[in-house]
mmCIF file of C-alpha atoms in Angstrom:
data_model
loop_
_atom_site.group_PDB
_atom_site.id
_atom_site.type_symbol
_atom_site.label_atom_id
_atom_site.label_comp_id
_atom_site.label_asym_id
_atom_site.label_seq_id
_atom_site.Cartn_x
_atom_site.Cartn_y
_atom_site.Cartn_z
ATOM 1 C CA MET A 438 -31.265 -26.962 13.437
ATOM 2 C CA ALA A 439 -34.881 -27.731 14.043
ATOM 3 C CA VAL A 440 -36.754 -25.854 16.783
ATOM 4 C CA SER A 441 -40.103 -27.276 18.035
ATOM 5 C CA GLY A 442 -40.396 -29.433 14.923
ATOM 6 C CA GLY A 443 -39.799 -26.539 12.485
ATOM 7 C CA ASP A 444 -36.949 -24.807 10.694
ATOM 8 C CA GLY A 445 -35.679 -22.290 13.239
ATOM 9 C CA LEU A 446 -33.289 -20.640 10.793
ATOM 10 C CA SER A 447 -36.060 -19.763 8.352
ATOM 11 C CA LYS A 448 -37.976 -18.079 11.163
ATOM 12 C CA LEU A 449 -35.298 -15.430 11.497
ATOM 13 C CA SER A 450 -35.880 -12.008 9.980
ATOM 14 C CA ASP A 451 -34.588 -11.105 6.514
ATOM 15 C CA GLY A 452 -32.083 -8.742 8.079
ATOM 16 C CA VAL A 453 -30.568 -11.479 10.265
ATOM 17 C CA LEU A 454 -30.500 -13.976 7.396
ATOM 18 C CA GLY A 455 -28.864 -11.379 5.151
ATOM 19 C CA HIS A 456 -26.202 -10.784 7.803
ATOM 20 C CA ILE A 457 -25.498 -14.533 7.979
ATOM 21 C CA LEU A 458 -25.299 -14.895 4.187
ATOM 22 C CA SER A 459 -22.891 -11.945 4.005
ATOM 23 C CA PHE A 460 -20.165 -14.208 5.394
ATOM 24 C CA LEU A 461 -20.473 -16.570 2.410
ATOM 25 C CA PRO A 462 -19.026 -16.100 -1.088
ATOM 26 C CA ALA A 463 -21.509 -14.224 -3.271
ATOM 27 C CA LYS A 464 -22.274 -17.289 -5.421
ATOM 28 C CA GLU A 465 -23.056 -19.428 -2.384
ATOM 29 C CA ALA A 466 -25.184 -16.699 -0.814
ATOM 30 C CA ALA A 467 -27.236 -16.378 -4.008
ATOM 31 C CA ARG A 468 -27.823 -20.138 -4.101
ATOM 32 C CA ALA A 469 -29.657 -19.883 -0.783
ATOM 33 C CA GLU A 470 -32.643 -18.524 -2.710
ATOM 34 C CA VAL A 471 -33.443 -22.021 -4.015
ATOM 35 C CA LEU A 472 -33.725 -23.546 -0.542
ATOM 36 C CA SER A 473 -37.389 -22.633 -0.211
ATOM 37 C CA SER A 474 -39.860 -19.854 -0.976
ATOM 38 C CA ARG A 475 -38.956 -18.302 2.410
ATOM 39 C CA TRP A 476 -35.363 -17.757 1.218
ATOM 40 C CA ARG A 477 -36.283 -16.437 -2.215
ATOM 41 C CA HIS A 478 -35.628 -12.775 -1.415
ATOM 42 C CA THR A 479 -33.071 -13.054 1.369
ATOM 43 C CA PHE A 480 -30.157 -12.177 -0.931
ATOM 44 C CA ALA A 481 -31.576 -8.645 -1.100
ATOM 45 C CA ALA A 482 -30.764 -8.315 2.613
ATOM 46 C CA VAL A 483 -27.095 -9.258 2.208
ATOM 47 C CA HIS A 484 -24.894 -6.318 3.258
ATOM 48 C CA THR A 485 -21.548 -7.481 1.806
ATOM 49 C CA VAL A 486 -20.979 -8.816 -1.714
ATOM 50 C CA SER A 487 -17.624 -9.641 -3.321
ATOM 51 C CA LEU A 488 -17.458 -10.348 -7.047
ATOM 52 C CA VAL A 489 -13.680 -10.082 -7.203
ATOM 53 C CA GLU A 490 -11.954 -12.906 -9.078
ATOM 54 C CA PRO A 491 -9.806 -15.259 -6.965
ATOM 55 C CA ASP A 492 -6.198 -14.228 -6.600
ATOM 56 C CA GLY A 493 -3.424 -15.716 -8.727
ATOM 57 C CA PRO A 494 -0.612 -18.038 -7.585
ATOM 58 C CA VAL A 495 0.033 -18.004 -3.859
ATOM 59 C CA VAL A 496 3.420 -16.522 -3.044
ATOM 60 C CA ASP A 497 4.928 -14.684 -0.122
ATOM 61 C CA TYR A 498 4.664 -11.277 -1.782
ATOM 62 C CA GLU A 499 5.622 -9.501 1.432
ATOM 63 C CA GLU A 500 9.002 -11.209 1.101
ATOM 64 C CA LEU A 501 9.219 -10.810 -2.651
ATOM 65 C CA GLY A 502 8.483 -7.098 -2.666
ATOM 66 C CA ARG A 503 6.076 -5.346 -5.001
ATOM 67 C CA TYR A 504 4.324 -8.440 -6.389
ATOM 68 C CA SER A 505 0.548 -8.087 -6.526
ATOM 69 C CA PRO A 506 -1.616 -11.169 -7.200
ATOM 70 C CA ARG A 507 -4.046 -9.201 -9.369
ATOM 71 C CA ASN A 508 -1.250 -8.396 -11.801
ATOM 72 C CA TYR A 509 -1.724 -11.886 -13.188
ATOM 73 C CA TYR A 510 -5.171 -11.083 -14.586
ATOM 74 C CA ASP A 511 -4.973 -10.155 -18.245
ATOM 75 C CA GLY A 512 -8.165 -10.922 -20.086
ATOM 76 C CA PRO A 513 -11.735 -9.802 -20.742
ATOM 77 C CA PRO A 514 -14.316 -9.797 -17.947
ATOM 78 C CA VAL A 515 -16.051 -13.139 -17.630
ATOM 79 C CA HIS A 516 -19.104 -12.119 -15.593
ATOM 80 C CA THR A 517 -21.753 -9.418 -15.629
ATOM 81 C CA VAL A 518 -23.020 -7.936 -12.378
ATOM 82 C CA PRO A 519 -26.662 -8.922 -11.701
ATOM 83 C CA ARG A 520 -28.846 -5.876 -12.386
ATOM 84 C CA GLY A 521 -30.751 -6.339 -9.144
ATOM 85 C CA LEU A 522 -27.587 -5.627 -7.203
ATOM 86 C CA PHE A 523 -27.727 -1.956 -8.234
ATOM 87 C CA SER A 524 -30.916 -1.413 -6.232
ATOM 88 C CA CYS A 525 -30.069 -3.399 -3.111
ATOM 89 C CA ALA A 526 -31.049 -1.160 -0.205
ATOM 90 C CA ALA A 527 -29.241 -3.233 2.445
ATOM 91 C CA LEU A 528 -25.886 -3.445 0.660
ATOM 92 C CA ARG A 529 -23.065 -1.738 2.586
ATOM 93 C CA SER A 530 -19.928 -3.220 0.956
ATOM 94 C CA LEU A 531 -19.491 -4.103 -2.730
ATOM 95 C CA LEU A 532 -16.305 -5.446 -4.335
ATOM 96 C CA ILE A 533 -16.360 -5.933 -8.121
ATOM 97 C CA GLY A 534 -13.779 -7.077 -10.634
ATOM 98 C CA PRO A 535 -13.030 -8.092 -13.218
ATOM 99 C CA CYS A 536 -16.695 -7.923 -14.249
ATOM 100 C CA LEU A 537 -18.934 -6.024 -16.613
ATOM 101 C CA LEU A 538 -21.070 -3.563 -14.703
ATOM 102 C CA ALA A 539 -23.692 -2.900 -17.397
ATOM 103 C CA PRO A 540 -25.650 -0.825 -14.852
ATOM 104 C CA PRO A 541 -29.330 -0.006 -15.382
ATOM 105 C CA ALA A 542 -30.516 3.547 -15.993
ATOM 106 C CA ALA A 543 -31.513 3.907 -12.350
ATOM 107 C CA ILE A 544 -28.962 3.094 -9.646
ATOM 108 C CA SER A 545 -29.937 3.259 -5.996
ATOM 109 C CA LEU A 546 -27.572 1.976 -3.321
ATOM 110 C CA PRO A 547 -28.627 4.116 -0.350
ATOM 111 C CA SER A 548 -26.642 2.155 2.271
ATOM 112 C CA LEU A 549 -23.430 1.431 0.371
ATOM 113 C CA GLU A 550 -20.352 2.667 2.247
ATOM 114 C CA THR A 551 -17.471 0.692 0.671
ATOM 115 C CA LEU A 552 -16.944 0.195 -3.071
ATOM 116 C CA LEU A 553 -14.008 -1.454 -4.864
ATOM 117 C CA LEU A 554 -13.851 -1.642 -8.665
ATOM 118 C CA ALA A 555 -10.938 -3.592 -10.156
ATOM 119 C CA HIS A 556 -10.289 -4.149 -13.886
ATOM 120 C CA VAL A 557 -13.716 -2.803 -14.790
ATOM 121 C CA SER A 558 -13.887 -2.064 -18.526
ATOM 122 C CA ASP A 559 -17.263 -0.309 -18.709
ATOM 123 C CA PRO A 560 -17.295 3.303 -19.968
ATOM 124 C CA GLY A 561 -16.085 5.835 -17.445
ATOM 125 C CA SER A 562 -19.528 7.433 -17.464
ATOM 126 C CA ASP A 563 -21.054 4.203 -16.114
ATOM 127 C CA VAL A 564 -18.456 4.075 -13.349
ATOM 128 C CA GLN A 565 -19.270 7.678 -12.441
ATOM 129 C CA ARG A 566 -23.027 6.938 -12.424
ATOM 130 C CA LEU A 567 -22.454 4.018 -10.072
ATOM 131 C CA ILE A 568 -20.430 6.169 -7.684
ATOM 132 C CA SER A 569 -23.011 8.972 -7.841
ATOM 133 C CA GLY A 570 -25.754 6.462 -6.986
ATOM 134 C CA CYS A 571 -24.164 5.782 -3.593
ATOM 135 C CA PRO A 572 -25.019 8.807 -1.396
ATOM 136 C CA ARG A 573 -23.415 7.293 1.735
ATOM 137 C CA LEU A 574 -20.212 6.132 0.068
ATOM 138 C CA ALA A 575 -17.219 6.659 2.388
ATOM 139 C CA ASP A 576 -14.543 4.311 1.036
ATOM 140 C CA LEU A 577 -13.776 4.090 -2.697
ATOM 141 C CA THR A 578 -11.055 2.086 -4.463
ATOM 142 C CA LEU A 579 -10.493 2.093 -8.218
ATOM 143 C CA GLU A 580 -7.878 -0.336 -9.492
ATOM 144 C CA ALA A 581 -6.799 -0.700 -13.151
ATOM 145 C CA CYS A 582 -9.985 0.915 -14.480
ATOM 146 C CA ASP A 583 -8.464 2.123 -17.745
ATOM 147 C CA THR A 584 -11.674 3.537 -19.234
ATOM 148 C CA VAL A 585 -12.057 6.122 -16.479
ATOM 149 C CA THR A 586 -10.588 9.464 -17.575
ATOM 150 C CA ALA A 587 -12.321 11.814 -15.138
ATOM 151 C CA LEU A 588 -13.799 11.332 -11.695
ATOM 152 C CA SER A 589 -15.840 13.415 -9.289
ATOM 153 C CA VAL A 590 -16.401 12.255 -5.708
ATOM 154 C CA ALA A 591 -17.819 13.739 -2.516
ATOM 155 C CA GLY A 592 -18.290 12.699 1.102
ATOM 156 C CA LEU A 593 -15.472 10.158 1.078
ATOM 157 C CA ARG A 594 -13.288 9.393 4.073
ATOM 158 C CA ARG A 595 -10.910 7.212 2.034
ATOM 159 C CA LEU A 596 -9.992 7.315 -1.668
ATOM 160 C CA ALA A 597 -7.579 4.872 -3.368
ATOM 161 C CA LEU A 598 -6.600 5.166 -7.039
ATOM 162 C CA ARG A 599 -4.337 2.368 -8.243
ATOM 163 C CA CYS A 600 -3.000 1.965 -11.770
ATOM 164 C CA CYS A 601 -5.839 3.875 -13.450
ATOM 165 C CA HIS A 602 -3.386 5.087 -16.060
ATOM 166 C CA HIS A 603 -5.865 7.060 -18.188
ATOM 167 C CA LEU A 604 -7.377 8.980 -15.287
ATOM 168 C CA ASP A 605 -6.518 12.644 -15.938
ATOM 169 C CA THR A 606 -8.539 14.640 -13.412
ATOM 170 C CA VAL A 607 -10.056 13.865 -10.031
ATOM 171 C CA ALA A 608 -12.366 16.375 -8.386
ATOM 172 C CA VAL A 609 -12.721 15.521 -4.722
ATOM 173 C CA ASP A 610 -14.647 17.076 -1.867
ATOM 174 C CA ALA A 611 -11.902 17.061 0.773
ATOM 175 C CA SER A 612 -14.094 18.147 3.679
ATOM 176 C CA GLU A 613 -14.234 14.612 5.164
ATOM 177 C CA LEU A 614 -11.316 12.891 3.420
ATOM 178 C CA GLN A 615 -8.921 11.255 5.891
ATOM 179 C CA ALA A 616 -6.951 8.780 3.767
ATOM 180 C CA PHE A 617 -5.652 8.950 0.191
ATOM 181 C CA GLU A 618 -3.755 6.305 -1.786
ATOM 182 C CA TYR A 619 -2.252 6.657 -5.241
ATOM 183 C CA ARG A 620 -0.339 4.227 -7.435
ATOM 184 C CA GLY A 621 0.819 5.057 -10.941
ATOM 185 C CA ALA A 622 3.095 7.362 -12.864
ATOM 186 C CA VAL A 623 3.911 10.825 -11.528
ATOM 187 C CA PRO A 624 0.617 12.746 -11.874
ATOM 188 C CA ASN A 625 0.269 16.116 -13.572
ATOM 189 C CA ASN A 626 -0.245 19.215 -11.475
ATOM 190 C CA SER A 627 -3.922 19.331 -12.520
ATOM 191 C CA TYR A 628 -4.592 15.701 -11.583
ATOM 192 C CA LEU A 629 -6.159 16.292 -8.173
ATOM 193 C CA VAL A 630 -8.544 19.192 -7.616
ATOM 194 C CA ALA A 631 -9.896 19.656 -4.099
ATOM 195 C CA HIS A 632 -12.983 21.629 -3.125
ATOM 196 C CA GLY A 633 -14.889 21.970 0.105
ATOM 197 C CA GLY A 634 -11.662 21.850 2.083
ATOM 198 C CA SER A 635 -7.915 21.377 1.850
ATOM 199 C CA LEU A 636 -6.084 18.107 1.223
ATOM 200 C CA LYS A 637 -3.720 19.152 4.000
ATOM 201 C CA THR A 638 -6.281 17.763 6.444
ATOM 202 C CA VAL A 639 -5.728 14.228 5.062
ATOM 203 C CA ALA A 640 -4.131 12.204 7.881
ATOM 204 C CA TYR A 641 -2.905 9.189 5.887
ATOM 205 C CA CYS A 642 -1.258 9.463 2.468
ATOM 206 C CA LYS A 643 0.266 6.663 0.399
ATOM 207 C CA ILE A 644 2.002 7.477 -2.890
ATOM 208 C CA ASP A 645 3.468 4.651 -4.961
ATOM 209 C CA ILE A 646 5.287 5.649 -8.156
ATOM 210 C CA CYS A 647 5.210 2.216 -9.759
ATOM 211 C CA CYS A 648 6.951 2.867 -13.081
ATOM 212 C CA GLU A 649 10.674 3.020 -13.780
ATOM 213 C CA GLU A 650 12.777 5.260 -11.584
ATOM 214 C CA VAL A 651 11.912 8.916 -12.110
ATOM 215 C CA THR A 652 14.996 10.946 -13.018
ATOM 216 C CA SER A 653 13.880 13.907 -15.145
ATOM 217 C CA SER A 654 13.719 17.255 -13.371
ATOM 218 C CA SER A 655 10.260 18.004 -14.772
ATOM 219 C CA GLU A 656 8.778 14.762 -13.425
ATOM 220 C CA LEU A 657 10.459 15.225 -10.057
ATOM 221 C CA ALA A 658 9.092 18.778 -9.866
ATOM 222 C CA LYS A 659 5.570 17.425 -10.438
ATOM 223 C CA LEU A 660 6.123 14.857 -7.696
ATOM 224 C CA ASN A 661 7.238 17.644 -5.375
ATOM 225 C CA ALA A 662 4.062 19.591 -6.145
ATOM 226 C CA PHE A 663 1.973 16.470 -5.453
ATOM 227 C CA LEU A 664 3.628 16.046 -2.052
ATOM 228 C CA HIS A 665 2.803 19.651 -1.183
ATOM 229 C CA LEU A 666 -0.897 18.770 -1.307
ATOM 230 C CA PHE A 667 -0.470 16.410 1.664
ATOM 231 C CA ALA A 668 1.838 18.451 3.873
ATOM 232 C CA GLY A 669 -0.556 17.981 6.802
ATOM 233 C CA ALA A 670 -0.361 14.168 6.823
ATOM 234 C CA LYS A 671 0.332 12.298 10.047
ATOM 235 C CA HIS A 672 1.301 9.080 8.255
ATOM 236 C CA LEU A 673 3.155 9.314 4.923
ATOM 237 C CA HIS A 674 3.995 6.265 2.817
ATOM 238 C CA LEU A 675 6.275 6.791 -0.207
ATOM 239 C CA GLU A 676 7.122 3.945 -2.565
ATOM 240 C CA SER A 677 9.321 4.026 -5.656
ATOM 241 C CA ALA A 678 11.686 1.848 -7.657
ATOM 242 C CA ARG A 679 14.641 3.166 -5.661
ATOM 243 C CA LEU A 680 14.333 4.055 -1.992
ATOM 244 C CA GLY A 681 13.845 7.817 -1.674
ATOM 245 C CA SER A 682 14.046 8.194 -5.456
ATOM 246 C CA GLY A 683 14.786 11.759 -6.566
ATOM 247 C CA LEU A 684 14.545 13.378 -3.139
ATOM 248 C CA ASP A 685 18.269 14.102 -3.297
ATOM 249 C CA ASN A 686 17.689 16.351 -6.344
ATOM 250 C CA THR A 687 17.973 19.790 -4.747
ATOM 251 C CA ASN A 688 16.819 21.549 -7.911
ATOM 252 C CA ALA A 689 13.572 19.661 -8.409
ATOM 253 C CA PHE A 690 12.888 19.530 -4.658
ATOM 254 C CA ALA A 691 14.162 22.997 -3.812
ATOM 255 C CA THR A 692 10.857 23.662 -2.056
ATOM 256 C CA LEU A 693 10.269 20.240 -0.494
ATOM 257 C CA PRO A 694 7.283 20.745 1.826
ATOM 258 C CA VAL A 695 7.529 20.830 5.597
ATOM 259 C CA PHE A 696 5.439 18.136 7.322
ATOM 260 C CA PRO A 697 4.858 19.625 10.795
ATOM 261 C CA THR A 698 2.273 17.013 11.882
ATOM 262 C CA LEU A 699 3.994 13.939 10.423
ATOM 263 C CA ARG A 700 4.422 11.202 13.014
ATOM 264 C CA HIS A 701 5.074 8.071 10.917
ATOM 265 C CA LEU A 702 7.112 7.971 7.706
ATOM 266 C CA GLU A 703 7.383 4.808 5.616
ATOM 267 C CA LEU A 704 9.698 4.556 2.605
ATOM 268 C CA ARG A 705 9.745 1.572 0.237
ATOM 269 C CA GLY A 706 12.102 0.766 -2.598
ATOM 270 C CA CYS A 707 15.264 -0.966 -3.687
ATOM 271 C CA LEU A 708 18.570 0.147 -2.168
ATOM 272 C CA PRO A 709 21.496 -1.136 -4.263
ATOM 273 C CA ASP A 710 24.968 -1.060 -2.803
ATOM 274 C CA ASP A 711 26.125 1.692 -5.161
ATOM 275 C CA ASN A 712 23.401 4.085 -3.975
ATOM 276 C CA THR A 713 24.886 6.782 -1.754
ATOM 277 C CA ALA A 714 22.244 9.373 -2.634
ATOM 278 C CA ILE A 715 19.881 7.863 -0.061
ATOM 279 C CA PHE A 716 21.660 9.699 2.767
ATOM 280 C CA ALA A 717 21.036 13.133 1.244
ATOM 281 C CA ALA A 718 17.478 12.164 0.282
ATOM 282 C CA LEU A 719 16.546 10.788 3.687
ATOM 283 C CA THR A 720 18.146 13.558 5.728
ATOM 284 C CA ARG A 721 16.422 16.241 3.610
ATOM 285 C CA LEU A 722 13.074 14.552 4.171
ATOM 286 C CA LEU A 723 13.635 14.036 7.887
ATOM 287 C CA GLU A 724 14.681 17.656 8.350
ATOM 288 C CA ARG A 725 11.228 18.602 7.069
ATOM 289 C CA ALA A 726 9.459 16.329 9.549
ATOM 290 C CA PRO A 727 10.485 17.917 12.875
ATOM 291 C CA ASN A 728 8.012 15.922 14.970
ATOM 292 C CA LEU A 729 8.525 12.482 13.434
ATOM 293 C CA GLU A 730 8.222 9.610 15.915
ATOM 294 C CA ALA A 731 8.378 6.443 13.779
ATOM 295 C CA LEU A 732 10.443 5.638 10.682
ATOM 296 C CA SER A 733 9.952 2.478 8.601
ATOM 297 C CA LEU A 734 12.191 1.435 5.711
ATOM 298 C CA VAL A 735 11.003 -1.437 3.510
ATOM 299 C CA PHE A 736 13.731 -2.692 1.187
ATOM 300 C CA HIS A 737 12.652 -4.251 -2.081
ATOM 301 C CA PRO A 738 14.876 -7.129 -3.217
ATOM 302 C CA GLU A 739 17.354 -6.586 -6.008
ATOM 303 C CA PRO A 740 17.325 -8.844 -9.096
ATOM 304 C CA LEU A 741 19.097 -12.134 -8.558
ATOM 305 C CA ASP A 742 22.592 -12.558 -10.012
ATOM 306 C CA ASP A 743 21.384 -14.573 -13.003
ATOM 307 C CA GLY A 744 19.119 -11.744 -14.113
ATOM 308 C CA ASN A 745 15.866 -13.192 -12.801
ATOM 309 C CA ASP A 746 13.761 -10.917 -10.667
ATOM 310 C CA ALA A 747 13.215 -12.373 -7.205
ATOM 311 C CA ARG A 748 9.774 -10.773 -7.143
ATOM 312 C CA LEU A 749 8.624 -13.086 -9.936
ATOM 313 C CA THR A 750 10.142 -16.302 -8.587
ATOM 314 C CA TYR A 751 7.425 -18.755 -7.629
ATOM 315 C CA TYR A 752 9.326 -21.525 -5.880
ATOM 316 C CA LYS A 753 10.478 -20.782 -2.362
ATOM 317 C CA GLU A 754 13.097 -23.536 -2.464
ATOM 318 C CA GLU A 755 14.800 -21.634 -5.278
ATOM 319 C CA ILE A 756 14.833 -18.492 -3.183
ATOM 320 C CA TYR A 757 16.380 -20.364 -0.270
ATOM 321 C CA ASP A 758 19.028 -21.836 -2.578
ATOM 322 C CA ARG A 759 20.002 -18.427 -3.936
ATOM 323 C CA HIS A 760 18.903 -16.476 -0.873
ATOM 324 C CA LEU A 761 18.400 -12.712 -0.828
ATOM 325 C CA LEU A 762 20.974 -11.803 1.819
ATOM 326 C CA ARG A 763 23.894 -9.733 0.503
ATOM 327 C CA TYR A 764 26.051 -9.619 3.614
ATOM 328 C CA ASN A 765 29.821 -9.115 3.430
ATOM 329 C CA ARG A 766 31.436 -8.835 6.846
ATOM 330 C CA HIS A 767 34.513 -7.190 5.307
ATOM 331 C CA SER A 768 32.628 -4.267 3.776
ATOM 332 C CA VAL A 769 33.660 -0.808 4.959
ATOM 333 C CA LEU A 770 30.646 1.088 6.309
ATOM 334 C CA ALA A 771 31.256 4.785 5.809
ATOM 335 C CA VAL A 772 28.556 7.464 5.720
ATOM 336 C CA PRO A 773 29.205 9.857 2.811
ATOM 337 C CA THR A 774 30.633 13.218 3.837
ATOM 338 C CA GLY A 775 28.858 16.473 3.115
ATOM 339 C CA GLY A 776 25.131 17.124 3.416
ATOM 340 C CA GLY A 777 24.337 13.424 3.609
ATOM 341 C CA ALA A 778 26.130 13.132 6.958
ATOM 342 C CA MET A 779 24.025 15.773 8.723
ATOM 343 C CA VAL A 780 21.860 14.378 11.519
ATOM 344 C CA PRO A 781 18.225 15.589 11.345
ATOM 345 C CA SER A 782 16.887 17.129 14.526
ATOM 346 C CA CYS A 783 13.903 14.742 14.714
ATOM 347 C CA LEU A 784 16.271 11.758 14.722
ATOM 348 C CA ARG A 785 18.216 13.219 17.633
ATOM 349 C CA SER A 786 15.207 14.029 19.780
ATOM 350 C CA HIS A 787 11.843 12.626 18.648
ATOM 351 C CA VAL A 788 12.163 9.320 16.786
ATOM 352 C CA ARG A 789 11.059 6.543 19.163
ATOM 353 C CA GLU A 790 10.612 3.681 16.681
ATOM 354 C CA ILE A 791 12.588 2.430 13.675
ATOM 355 C CA ASN A 792 11.613 -0.532 11.491
ATOM 356 C CA LEU A 793 13.828 -2.209 8.907
ATOM 357 C CA VAL A 794 11.791 -4.610 6.767
ATOM 358 C CA HIS A 795 13.183 -7.157 4.260
ATOM 359 C CA TYR A 796 16.644 -6.177 5.452
ATOM 360 C CA GLN A 797 19.130 -7.946 3.176
ATOM 361 C CA GLY A 798 22.381 -6.782 4.772
ATOM 362 C CA GLY A 799 23.954 -5.154 1.727
ATOM 363 C CA THR A 800 26.602 -2.508 2.297
ATOM 364 C CA ALA A 801 24.275 0.427 1.592
ATOM 365 C CA GLN A 802 21.548 -0.952 3.868
ATOM 366 C CA ARG A 803 23.975 -1.623 6.702
ATOM 367 C CA THR A 804 25.529 1.821 6.381
ATOM 368 C CA LEU A 805 22.105 3.457 6.447
ATOM 369 C CA ALA A 806 21.012 1.407 9.460
ATOM 370 C CA MET A 807 24.239 2.280 11.288
ATOM 371 C CA PHE A 808 23.767 5.985 10.555
ATOM 372 C CA LEU A 809 20.184 5.988 11.835
ATOM 373 C CA LEU A 810 20.675 3.867 14.941
ATOM 374 C CA ARG A 811 23.859 5.610 16.083
ATOM 375 C CA ASN A 812 22.080 8.957 15.940
ATOM 376 C CA ALA A 813 18.745 8.060 17.556
ATOM 377 C CA PRO A 814 19.236 8.285 21.335
ATOM 378 C CA ALA A 815 15.494 8.455 22.034
ATOM 379 C CA ILE A 816 14.668 5.163 20.303
ATOM 380 C CA ARG A 817 12.513 2.813 22.361
ATOM 381 C CA GLU A 818 11.678 0.117 19.834
ATOM 382 C CA LEU A 819 13.558 -1.372 16.885
ATOM 383 C CA GLY A 820 11.766 -3.902 14.717
ATOM 384 C CA GLY A 821 11.970 -5.511 11.348
ATOM 385 C CA GLU A 822 12.312 -8.595 9.208
ATOM 386 C CA LEU A 823 15.369 -10.160 7.637
ATOM 387 C CA ALA A 824 15.371 -11.477 4.099
ATOM 388 C CA MET A 825 15.563 -15.251 3.747
ATOM 389 C CA GLY A 826 18.970 -16.830 3.945
ATOM 390 C CA PRO A 827 21.375 -18.847 6.116
ATOM 391 C CA LEU A 828 20.683 -18.595 9.822
ATOM 392 C CA TRP A 829 24.279 -17.723 10.709
ATOM 393 C CA ILE A 830 24.169 -14.645 8.474
ATOM 394 C CA GLN A 831 20.846 -13.562 9.958
ATOM 395 C CA GLU A 832 22.182 -13.927 13.500
ATOM 396 C CA GLU A 833 25.324 -11.949 12.660
ATOM 397 C CA LEU A 834 23.265 -9.160 11.111
ATOM 398 C CA VAL A 835 21.037 -8.931 14.200
ATOM 399 C CA ARG A 836 24.057 -8.775 16.532
ATOM 400 C CA GLU A 837 25.542 -6.004 14.419
ATOM 401 C CA ILE A 838 22.284 -4.038 14.458
ATOM 402 C CA GLU A 839 21.907 -4.425 18.228
ATOM 403 C CA GLY A 840 25.415 -3.042 18.675
ATOM 404 C CA TRP A 841 24.451 0.169 16.863
ATOM 405 C CA VAL A 842 21.436 0.948 19.075
ATOM 406 C CA MET A 843 22.250 3.859 21.378
ATOM 407 C CA ASN A 844 19.538 3.153 23.928
ATOM 408 C CA LYS A 845 20.480 -0.274 25.280
ATOM 409 C CA SER A 846 17.102 -0.598 27.021
ATOM 410 C CA ALA A 847 15.244 -0.326 23.717
ATOM 411 C CA ILE A 848 13.138 -3.308 22.648
ATOM 412 C CA VAL A 849 14.710 -5.062 19.655
ATOM 413 C CA ASN A 850 12.441 -7.452 17.759
ATOM 414 C CA PHE A 851 13.670 -8.946 14.474
ATOM 415 C CA GLY A 852 11.838 -11.779 12.720
#
């Protein structure tokens, strides 16, 4: 817009122009340099740059479970990061991947606070140099960086390591770390080395064991040791192929840690109808979270009857035709006897919120929901989502769930 016969936008400072350009895709922001000589250096003032490739096919991956759009990328990097980006003093957020870094000898990103590297194939030493060249870095995410075998980080408030399958050791200064995310196989006991503080001060912890279900005692023992590192978490998110996988193994988890400060527990995984071990697994975990206030269960869908995995089905009309609900009104809902039937103390007195997400109405899911809701007198809010399917089945499932809620004044909200 012209102001007094001139270009008012060009009269703004570089900092303001950089802030405006930060809302554009990186390619479009860089093109602004050709507008005029005034704009030639404005890209250096941009504070947010994303060089992440566009996502793959659009699907409702919340409904379909563990699908991740980036899983579709399987090829060599097609771009190289501009060398000038590694000395951009104004840059605060940088998202890269899949790209070649090819960083210069000198890296100086004094203002960078957030860094995401996905499918970066440069040598691990270059990745480490980039991280070390960001003295104010607070939020770091590495995703599918297979060349990285060792990592050393300091000053972070959040660290996420996803599918970096060759990463063997991570040395982290835990003095300021508040959130940690991990996705991959069960890590070795030497995987995470903390200095400058204890990992028990981490408030948010997400662990996603993304391979096949872990069954060996040695692997489960390593998972138990990994959980011990985050015994001070307030929010714990555990994801595995099967809901609560392995937690019922009393030998491997003989010393399952106590989580005295845990307030919100989220478990994700598949719960087939023949799985009765979930009761022992869940009650053992809840007994070790005496002050738990919120429990969320996210049920991954089971493979469809014809062998196709619902998580890889692209067409929603096919999902509606073969819907994911597994409701049988004639099923007998009986909680297994023995240790699995014990009611944890936190459920009786502290749990105020329960969420059931992607609830499909199978016998095991209904039995688990009945057990929880009939033993949670302090509940104030019940929420969740039903899997797709006929409306009459969804309505019948909601009525059944509402009948199990002990506190009839609790807010029930199912989508």
